[in-house]
PDB file of N, CA and C in Angstrom:
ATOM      1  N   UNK A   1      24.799  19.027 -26.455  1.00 41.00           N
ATOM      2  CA  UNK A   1      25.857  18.155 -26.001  1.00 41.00           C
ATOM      3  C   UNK A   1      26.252  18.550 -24.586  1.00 41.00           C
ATOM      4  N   UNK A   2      26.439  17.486 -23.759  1.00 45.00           N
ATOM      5  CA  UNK A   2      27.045  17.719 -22.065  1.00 45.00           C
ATOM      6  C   UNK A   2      27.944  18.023 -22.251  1.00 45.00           C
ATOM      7  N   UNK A   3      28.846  18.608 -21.474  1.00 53.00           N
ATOM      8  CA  UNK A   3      30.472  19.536 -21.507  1.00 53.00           C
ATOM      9  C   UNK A   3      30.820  17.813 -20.113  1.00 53.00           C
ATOM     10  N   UNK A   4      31.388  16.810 -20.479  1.00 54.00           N
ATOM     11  CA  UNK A   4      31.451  15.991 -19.437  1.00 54.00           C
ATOM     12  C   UNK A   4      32.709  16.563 -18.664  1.00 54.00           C
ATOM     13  N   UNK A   5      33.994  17.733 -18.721  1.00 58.00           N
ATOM     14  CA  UNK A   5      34.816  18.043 -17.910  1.00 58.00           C
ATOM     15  C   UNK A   5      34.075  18.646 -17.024  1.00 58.00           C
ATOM     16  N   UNK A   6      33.008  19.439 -17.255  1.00 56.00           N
ATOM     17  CA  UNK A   6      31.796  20.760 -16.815  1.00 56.00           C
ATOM     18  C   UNK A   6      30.927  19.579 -15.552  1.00 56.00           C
ATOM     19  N   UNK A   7      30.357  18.460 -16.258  1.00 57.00           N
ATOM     20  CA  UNK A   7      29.289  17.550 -15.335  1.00 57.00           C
ATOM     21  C   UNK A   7      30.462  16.789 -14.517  1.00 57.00           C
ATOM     22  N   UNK A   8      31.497  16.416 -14.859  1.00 56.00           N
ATOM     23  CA  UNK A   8      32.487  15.505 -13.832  1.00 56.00           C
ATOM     24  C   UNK A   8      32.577  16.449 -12.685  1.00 56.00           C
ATOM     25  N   UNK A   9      33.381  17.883 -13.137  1.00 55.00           N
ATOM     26  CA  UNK A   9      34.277  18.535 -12.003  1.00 55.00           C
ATOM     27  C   UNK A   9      32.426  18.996 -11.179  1.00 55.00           C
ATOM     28  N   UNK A  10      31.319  18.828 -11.621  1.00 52.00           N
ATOM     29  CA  UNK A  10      30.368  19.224 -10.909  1.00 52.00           C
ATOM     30  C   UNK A  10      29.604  18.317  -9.975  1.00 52.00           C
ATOM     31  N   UNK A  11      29.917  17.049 -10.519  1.00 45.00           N
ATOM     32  CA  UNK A  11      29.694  15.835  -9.390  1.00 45.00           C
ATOM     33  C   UNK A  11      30.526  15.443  -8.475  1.00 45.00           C
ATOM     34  N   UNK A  12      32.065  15.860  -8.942  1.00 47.00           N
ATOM     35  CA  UNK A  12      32.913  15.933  -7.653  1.00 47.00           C
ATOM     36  C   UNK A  12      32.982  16.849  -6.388  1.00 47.00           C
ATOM     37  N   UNK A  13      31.670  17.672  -6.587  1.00 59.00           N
ATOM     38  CA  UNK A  13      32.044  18.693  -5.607  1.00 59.00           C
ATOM     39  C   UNK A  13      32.711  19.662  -5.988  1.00 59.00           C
ATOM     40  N   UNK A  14      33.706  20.204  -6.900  1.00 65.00           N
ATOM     41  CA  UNK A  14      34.463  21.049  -6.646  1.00 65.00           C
ATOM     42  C   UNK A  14      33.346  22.280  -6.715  1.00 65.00           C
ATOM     43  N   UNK A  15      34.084  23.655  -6.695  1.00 58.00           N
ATOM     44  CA  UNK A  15      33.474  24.570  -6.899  1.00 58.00           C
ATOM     45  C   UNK A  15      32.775  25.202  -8.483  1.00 58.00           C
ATOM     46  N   UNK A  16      32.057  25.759  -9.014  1.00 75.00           N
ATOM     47  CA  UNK A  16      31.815  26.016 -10.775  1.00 75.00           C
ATOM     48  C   UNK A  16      31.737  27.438 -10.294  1.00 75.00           C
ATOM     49  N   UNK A  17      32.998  27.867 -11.425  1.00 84.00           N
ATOM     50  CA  UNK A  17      33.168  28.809 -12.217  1.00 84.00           C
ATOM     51  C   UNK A  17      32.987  28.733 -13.525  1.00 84.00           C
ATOM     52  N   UNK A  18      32.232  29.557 -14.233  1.00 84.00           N
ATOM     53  CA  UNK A  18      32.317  28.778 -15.401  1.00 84.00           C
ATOM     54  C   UNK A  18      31.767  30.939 -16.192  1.00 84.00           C
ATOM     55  N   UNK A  19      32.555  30.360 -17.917  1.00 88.00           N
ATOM     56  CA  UNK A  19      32.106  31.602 -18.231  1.00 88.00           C
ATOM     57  C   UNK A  19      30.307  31.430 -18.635  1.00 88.00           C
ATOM     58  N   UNK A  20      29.969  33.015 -19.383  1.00 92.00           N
ATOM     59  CA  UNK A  20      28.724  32.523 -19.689  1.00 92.00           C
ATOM     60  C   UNK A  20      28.091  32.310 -20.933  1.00 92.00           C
ATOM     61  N   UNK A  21      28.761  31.616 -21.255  1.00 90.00           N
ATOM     62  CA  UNK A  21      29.190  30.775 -22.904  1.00 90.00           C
ATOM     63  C   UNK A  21      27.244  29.763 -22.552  1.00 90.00           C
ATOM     64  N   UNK A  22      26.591  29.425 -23.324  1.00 90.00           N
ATOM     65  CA  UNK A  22      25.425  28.718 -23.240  1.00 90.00           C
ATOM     66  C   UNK A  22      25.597  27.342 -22.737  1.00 90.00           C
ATOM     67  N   UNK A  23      26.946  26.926 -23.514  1.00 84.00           N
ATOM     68  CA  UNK A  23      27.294  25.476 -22.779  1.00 84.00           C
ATOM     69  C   UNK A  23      27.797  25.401 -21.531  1.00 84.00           C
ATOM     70  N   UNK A  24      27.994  26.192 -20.866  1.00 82.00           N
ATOM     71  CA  UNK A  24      28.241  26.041 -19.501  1.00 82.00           C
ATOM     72  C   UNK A  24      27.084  26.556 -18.683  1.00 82.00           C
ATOM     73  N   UNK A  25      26.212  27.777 -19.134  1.00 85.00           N
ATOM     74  CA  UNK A  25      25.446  28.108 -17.990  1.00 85.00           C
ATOM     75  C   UNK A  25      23.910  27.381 -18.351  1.00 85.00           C
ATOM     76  N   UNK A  26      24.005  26.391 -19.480  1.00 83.00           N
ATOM     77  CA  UNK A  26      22.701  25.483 -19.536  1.00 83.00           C
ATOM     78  C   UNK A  26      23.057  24.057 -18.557  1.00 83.00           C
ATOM     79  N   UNK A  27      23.942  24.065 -18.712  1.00 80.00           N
ATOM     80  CA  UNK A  27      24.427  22.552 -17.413  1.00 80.00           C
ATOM     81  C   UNK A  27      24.540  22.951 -16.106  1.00 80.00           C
ATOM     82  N   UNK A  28      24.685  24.398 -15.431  1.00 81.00           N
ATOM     83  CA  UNK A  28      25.138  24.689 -14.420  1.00 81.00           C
ATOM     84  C   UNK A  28      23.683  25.310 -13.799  1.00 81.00           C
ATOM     85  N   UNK A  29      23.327  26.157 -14.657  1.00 84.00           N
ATOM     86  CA  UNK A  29      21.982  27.285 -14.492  1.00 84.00           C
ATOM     87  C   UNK A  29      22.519  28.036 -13.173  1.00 84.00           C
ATOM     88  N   UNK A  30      21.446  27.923 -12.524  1.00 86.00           N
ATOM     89  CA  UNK A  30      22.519  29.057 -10.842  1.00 86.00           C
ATOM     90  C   UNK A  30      23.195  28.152  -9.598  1.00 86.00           C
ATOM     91  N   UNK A  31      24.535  27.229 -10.524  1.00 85.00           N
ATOM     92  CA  UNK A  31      24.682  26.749  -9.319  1.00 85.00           C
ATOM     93  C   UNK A  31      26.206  26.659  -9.789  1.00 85.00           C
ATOM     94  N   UNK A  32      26.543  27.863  -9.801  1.00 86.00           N
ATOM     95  CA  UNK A  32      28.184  28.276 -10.427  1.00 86.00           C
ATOM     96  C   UNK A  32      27.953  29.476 -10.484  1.00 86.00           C
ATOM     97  N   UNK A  33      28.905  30.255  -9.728  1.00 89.00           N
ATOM     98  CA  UNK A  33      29.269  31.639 -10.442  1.00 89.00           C
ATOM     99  C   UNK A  33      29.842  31.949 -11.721  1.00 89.00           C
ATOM    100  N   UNK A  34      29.133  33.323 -12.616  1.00 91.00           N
ATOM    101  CA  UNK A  34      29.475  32.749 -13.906  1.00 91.00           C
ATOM    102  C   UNK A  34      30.096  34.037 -13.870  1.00 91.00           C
ATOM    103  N   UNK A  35      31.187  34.402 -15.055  1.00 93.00           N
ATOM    104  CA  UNK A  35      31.747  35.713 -15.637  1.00 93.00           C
ATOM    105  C   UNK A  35      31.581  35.660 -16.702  1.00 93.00           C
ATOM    106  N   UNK A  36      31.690  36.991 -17.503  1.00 96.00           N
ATOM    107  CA  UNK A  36      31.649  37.252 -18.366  1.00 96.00           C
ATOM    108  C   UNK A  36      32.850  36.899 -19.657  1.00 96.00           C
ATOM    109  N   UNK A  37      32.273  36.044 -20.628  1.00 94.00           N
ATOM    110  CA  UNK A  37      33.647  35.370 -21.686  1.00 94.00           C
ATOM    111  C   UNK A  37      34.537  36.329 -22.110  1.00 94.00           C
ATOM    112  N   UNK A  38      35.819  36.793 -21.703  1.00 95.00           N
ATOM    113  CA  UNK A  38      37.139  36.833 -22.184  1.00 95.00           C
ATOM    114  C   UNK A  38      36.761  38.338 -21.767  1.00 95.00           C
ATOM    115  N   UNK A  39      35.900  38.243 -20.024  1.00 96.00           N
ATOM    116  CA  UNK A  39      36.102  40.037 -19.334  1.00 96.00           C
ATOM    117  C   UNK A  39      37.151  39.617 -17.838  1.00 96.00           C
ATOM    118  N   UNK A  40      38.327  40.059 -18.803  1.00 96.00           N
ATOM    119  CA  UNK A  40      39.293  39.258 -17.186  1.00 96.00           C
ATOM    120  C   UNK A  40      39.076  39.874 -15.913  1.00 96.00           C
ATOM    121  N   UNK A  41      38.721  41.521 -16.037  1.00 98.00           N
ATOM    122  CA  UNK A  41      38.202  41.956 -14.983  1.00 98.00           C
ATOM    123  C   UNK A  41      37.093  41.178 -14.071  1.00 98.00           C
ATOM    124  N   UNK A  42      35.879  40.677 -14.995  1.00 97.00           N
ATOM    125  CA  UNK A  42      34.979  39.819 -14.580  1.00 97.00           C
ATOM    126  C   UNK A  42      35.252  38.962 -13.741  1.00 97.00           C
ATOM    127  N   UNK A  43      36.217  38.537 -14.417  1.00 95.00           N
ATOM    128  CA  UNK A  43      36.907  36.625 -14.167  1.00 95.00           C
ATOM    129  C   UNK A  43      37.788  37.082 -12.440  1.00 95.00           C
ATOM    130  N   UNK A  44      38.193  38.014 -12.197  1.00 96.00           N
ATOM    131  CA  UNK A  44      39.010  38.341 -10.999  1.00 96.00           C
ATOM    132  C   UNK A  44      37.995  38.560 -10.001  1.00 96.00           C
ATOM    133  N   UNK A  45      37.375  39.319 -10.232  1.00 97.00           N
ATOM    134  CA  UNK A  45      36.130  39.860  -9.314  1.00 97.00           C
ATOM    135  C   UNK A  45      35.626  38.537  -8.790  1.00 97.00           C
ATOM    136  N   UNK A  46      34.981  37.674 -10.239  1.00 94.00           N
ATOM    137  CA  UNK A  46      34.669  36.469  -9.189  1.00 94.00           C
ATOM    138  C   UNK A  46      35.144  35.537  -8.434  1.00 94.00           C
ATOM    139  N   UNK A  47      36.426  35.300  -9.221  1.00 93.00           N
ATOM    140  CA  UNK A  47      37.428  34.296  -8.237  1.00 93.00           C
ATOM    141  C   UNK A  47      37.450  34.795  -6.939  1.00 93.00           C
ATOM    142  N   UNK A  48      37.882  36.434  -7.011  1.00 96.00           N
ATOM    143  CA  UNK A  48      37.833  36.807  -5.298  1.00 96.00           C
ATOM    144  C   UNK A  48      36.453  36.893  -4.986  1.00 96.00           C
ATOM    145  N   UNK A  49      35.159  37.037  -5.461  1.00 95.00           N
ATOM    146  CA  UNK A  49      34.423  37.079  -4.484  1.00 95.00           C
ATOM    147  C   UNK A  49      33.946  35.260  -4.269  1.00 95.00           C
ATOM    148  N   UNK A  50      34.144  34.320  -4.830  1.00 92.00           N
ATOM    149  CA  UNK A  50      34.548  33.002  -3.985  1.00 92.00           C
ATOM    150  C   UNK A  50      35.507  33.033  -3.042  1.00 92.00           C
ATOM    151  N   UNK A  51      36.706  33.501  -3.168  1.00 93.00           N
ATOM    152  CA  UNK A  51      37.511  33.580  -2.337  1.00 93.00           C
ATOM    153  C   UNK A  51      37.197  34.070  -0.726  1.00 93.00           C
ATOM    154  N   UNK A  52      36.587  35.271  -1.175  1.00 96.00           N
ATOM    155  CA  UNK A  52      35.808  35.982   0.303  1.00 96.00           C
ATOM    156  C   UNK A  52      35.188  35.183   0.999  1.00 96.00           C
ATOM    157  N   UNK A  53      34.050  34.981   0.695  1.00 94.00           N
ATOM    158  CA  UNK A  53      32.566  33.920   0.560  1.00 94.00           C
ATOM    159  C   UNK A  53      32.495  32.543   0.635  1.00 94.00           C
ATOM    160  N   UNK A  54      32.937  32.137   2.011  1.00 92.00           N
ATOM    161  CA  UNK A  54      33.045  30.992   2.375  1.00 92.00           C
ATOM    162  C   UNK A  54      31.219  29.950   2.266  1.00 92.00           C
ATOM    163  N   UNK A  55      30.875  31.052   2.722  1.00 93.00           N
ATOM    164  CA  UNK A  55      29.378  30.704   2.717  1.00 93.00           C
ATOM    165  C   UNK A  55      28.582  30.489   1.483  1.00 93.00           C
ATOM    166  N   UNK A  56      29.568  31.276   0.706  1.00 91.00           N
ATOM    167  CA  UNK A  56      28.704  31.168  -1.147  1.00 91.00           C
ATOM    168  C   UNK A  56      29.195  30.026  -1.679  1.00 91.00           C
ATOM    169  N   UNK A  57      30.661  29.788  -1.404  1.00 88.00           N
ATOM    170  CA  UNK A  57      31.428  28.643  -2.338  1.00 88.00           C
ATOM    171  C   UNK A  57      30.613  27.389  -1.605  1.00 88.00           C
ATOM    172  N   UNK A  58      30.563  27.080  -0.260  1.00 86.00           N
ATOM    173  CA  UNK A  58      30.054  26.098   0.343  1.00 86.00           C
ATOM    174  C   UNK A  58      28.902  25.848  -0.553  1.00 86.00           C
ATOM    175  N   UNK A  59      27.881  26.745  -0.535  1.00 86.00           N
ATOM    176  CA  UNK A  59      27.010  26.261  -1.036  1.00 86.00           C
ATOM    177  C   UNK A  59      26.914  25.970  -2.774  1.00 86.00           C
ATOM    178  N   UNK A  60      27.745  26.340  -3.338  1.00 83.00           N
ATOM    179  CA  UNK A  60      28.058  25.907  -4.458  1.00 83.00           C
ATOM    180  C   UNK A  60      28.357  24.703  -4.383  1.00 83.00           C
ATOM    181  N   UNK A  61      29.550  24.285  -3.845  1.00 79.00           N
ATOM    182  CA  UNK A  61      29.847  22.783  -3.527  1.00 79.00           C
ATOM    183  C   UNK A  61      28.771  21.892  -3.138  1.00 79.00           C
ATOM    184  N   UNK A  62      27.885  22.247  -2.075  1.00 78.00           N
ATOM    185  CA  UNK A  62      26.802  20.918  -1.421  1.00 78.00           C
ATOM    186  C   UNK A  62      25.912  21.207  -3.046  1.00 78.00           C
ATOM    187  N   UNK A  63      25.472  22.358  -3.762  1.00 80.00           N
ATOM    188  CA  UNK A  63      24.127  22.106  -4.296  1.00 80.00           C
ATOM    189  C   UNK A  63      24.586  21.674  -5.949  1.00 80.00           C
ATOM    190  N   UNK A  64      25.992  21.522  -6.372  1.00 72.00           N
ATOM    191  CA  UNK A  64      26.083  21.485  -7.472  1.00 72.00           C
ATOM    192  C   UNK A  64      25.856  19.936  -7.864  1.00 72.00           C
ATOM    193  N   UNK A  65      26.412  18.689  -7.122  1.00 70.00           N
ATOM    194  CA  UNK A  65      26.537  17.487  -7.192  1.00 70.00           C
ATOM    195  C   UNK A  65      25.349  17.102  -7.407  1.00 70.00           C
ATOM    196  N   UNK A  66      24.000  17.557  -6.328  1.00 76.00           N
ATOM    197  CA  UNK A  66      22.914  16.500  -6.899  1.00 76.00           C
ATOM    198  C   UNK A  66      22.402  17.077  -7.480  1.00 76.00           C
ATOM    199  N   UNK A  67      22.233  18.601  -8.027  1.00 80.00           N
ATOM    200  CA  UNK A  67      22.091  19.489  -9.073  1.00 80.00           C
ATOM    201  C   UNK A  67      22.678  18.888 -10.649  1.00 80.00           C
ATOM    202  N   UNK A  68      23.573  18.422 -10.913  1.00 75.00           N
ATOM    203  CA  UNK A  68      23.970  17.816 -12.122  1.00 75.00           C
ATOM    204  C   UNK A  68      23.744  16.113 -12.132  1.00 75.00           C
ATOM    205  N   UNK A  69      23.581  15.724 -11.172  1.00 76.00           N
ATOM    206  CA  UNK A  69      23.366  13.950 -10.669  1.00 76.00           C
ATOM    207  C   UNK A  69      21.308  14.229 -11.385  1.00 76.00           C
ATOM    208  N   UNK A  70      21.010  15.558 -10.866  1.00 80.00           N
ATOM    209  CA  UNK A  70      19.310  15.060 -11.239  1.00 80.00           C
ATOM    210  C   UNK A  70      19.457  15.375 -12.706  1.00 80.00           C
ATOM    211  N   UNK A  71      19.938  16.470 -13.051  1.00 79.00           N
ATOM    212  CA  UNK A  71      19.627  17.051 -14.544  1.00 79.00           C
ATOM    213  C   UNK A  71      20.384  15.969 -15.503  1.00 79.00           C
ATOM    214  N   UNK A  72      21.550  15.341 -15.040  1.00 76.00           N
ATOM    215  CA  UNK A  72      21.907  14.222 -16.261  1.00 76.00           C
ATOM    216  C   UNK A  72      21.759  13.148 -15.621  1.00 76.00           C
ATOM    217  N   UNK A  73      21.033  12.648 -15.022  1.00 77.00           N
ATOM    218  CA  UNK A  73      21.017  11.055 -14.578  1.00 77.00           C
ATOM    219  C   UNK A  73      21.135   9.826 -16.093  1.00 77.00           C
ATOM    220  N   UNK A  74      22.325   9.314 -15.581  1.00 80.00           N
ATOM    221  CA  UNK A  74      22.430   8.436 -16.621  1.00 80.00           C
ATOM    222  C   UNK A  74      21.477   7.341 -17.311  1.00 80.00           C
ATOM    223  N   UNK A  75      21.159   6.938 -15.948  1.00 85.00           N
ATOM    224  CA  UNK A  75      19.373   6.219 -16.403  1.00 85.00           C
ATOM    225  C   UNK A  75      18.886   6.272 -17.141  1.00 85.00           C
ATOM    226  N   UNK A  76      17.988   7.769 -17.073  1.00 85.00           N
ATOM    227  CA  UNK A  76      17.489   8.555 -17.613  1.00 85.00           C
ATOM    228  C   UNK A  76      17.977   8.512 -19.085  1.00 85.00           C
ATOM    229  N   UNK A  77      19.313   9.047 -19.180  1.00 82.00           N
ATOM    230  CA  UNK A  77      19.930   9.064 -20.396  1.00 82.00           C
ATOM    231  C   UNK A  77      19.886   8.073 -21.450  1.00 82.00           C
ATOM    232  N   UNK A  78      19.870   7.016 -20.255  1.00 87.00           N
ATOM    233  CA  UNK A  78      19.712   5.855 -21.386  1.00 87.00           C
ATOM    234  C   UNK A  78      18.733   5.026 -21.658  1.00 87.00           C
ATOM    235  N   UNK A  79      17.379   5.329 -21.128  1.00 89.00           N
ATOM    236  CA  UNK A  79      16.506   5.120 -21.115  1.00 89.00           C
ATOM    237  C   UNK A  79      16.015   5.900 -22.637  1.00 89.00           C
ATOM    238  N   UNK A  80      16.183   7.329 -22.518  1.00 88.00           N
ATOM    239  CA  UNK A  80      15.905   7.931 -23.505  1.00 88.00           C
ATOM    240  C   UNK A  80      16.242   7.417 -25.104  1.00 88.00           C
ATOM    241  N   UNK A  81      17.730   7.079 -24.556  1.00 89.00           N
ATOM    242  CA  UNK A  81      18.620   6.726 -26.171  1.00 89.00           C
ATOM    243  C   UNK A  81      18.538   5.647 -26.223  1.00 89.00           C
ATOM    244  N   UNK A  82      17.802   4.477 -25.732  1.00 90.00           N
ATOM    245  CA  UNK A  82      17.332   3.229 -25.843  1.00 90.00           C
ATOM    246  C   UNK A  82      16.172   3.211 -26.709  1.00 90.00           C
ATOM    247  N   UNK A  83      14.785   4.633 -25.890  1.00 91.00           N
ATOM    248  CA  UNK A  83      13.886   4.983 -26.981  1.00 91.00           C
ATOM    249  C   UNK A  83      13.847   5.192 -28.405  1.00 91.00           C
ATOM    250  N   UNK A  84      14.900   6.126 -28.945  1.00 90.00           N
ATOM    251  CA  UNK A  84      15.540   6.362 -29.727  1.00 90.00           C
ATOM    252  C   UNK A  84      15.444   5.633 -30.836  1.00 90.00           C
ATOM    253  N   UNK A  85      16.903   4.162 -30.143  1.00 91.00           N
ATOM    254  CA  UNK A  85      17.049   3.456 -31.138  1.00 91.00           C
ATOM    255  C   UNK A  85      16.446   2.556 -31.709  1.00 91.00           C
ATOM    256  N   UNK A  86      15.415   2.360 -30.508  1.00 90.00           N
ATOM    257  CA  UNK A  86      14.168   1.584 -30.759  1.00 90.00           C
ATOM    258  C   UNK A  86      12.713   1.528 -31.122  1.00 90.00           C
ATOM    259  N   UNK A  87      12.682   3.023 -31.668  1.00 80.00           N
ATOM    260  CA  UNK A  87      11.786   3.455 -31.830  1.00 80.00           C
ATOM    261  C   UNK A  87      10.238   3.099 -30.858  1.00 80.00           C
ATOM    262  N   UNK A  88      11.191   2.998 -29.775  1.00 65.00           N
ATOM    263  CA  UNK A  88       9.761   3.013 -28.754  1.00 65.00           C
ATOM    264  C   UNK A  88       8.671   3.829 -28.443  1.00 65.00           C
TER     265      UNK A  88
END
């Protein structure tokens, strides 16, 4: 299943943080910094090292949008689940 808060906030550009729970780092793969689930130390470290890293977050931002635009193209999607129901 798509996490669609996970694919929205990733086609808007924003930045991905995300923990490293399977459902987030199978939609994201390396294009989000990830922490470790419920290591708050983790979770600080990375916020500040986005924070630092103007150059890292940037590129998080330009590569995440068509990074989640190729891996879920809706088309696609429904091309598939058209197959599906139609036993094409």
């Amino acid at each position: 299943e798509i996490m669609p808060s996970l694919v929205g906030s990733e086609m808007c550009k924003e930045t991905g943080l995300i923990s490293d729970i399977p459902e987030c780092t199978e939609v994201c793969e390396s294009n989000a910094a990830v922490f470790t689930k419920g290591n708050e130390k983790d979770l600080q470290e990375k916020l500040q090292m986005l924070l630092n890293n103007k150059d890292l977050t940037d590129k998080y931002k330009q590569n995440a949008s068509d990074f989640i635009c190729n891996k879920f193209n809706w088309n696609d999607i429904v091309s598939e689940t058209l197959i599906l129901y139609n036993g094409e």
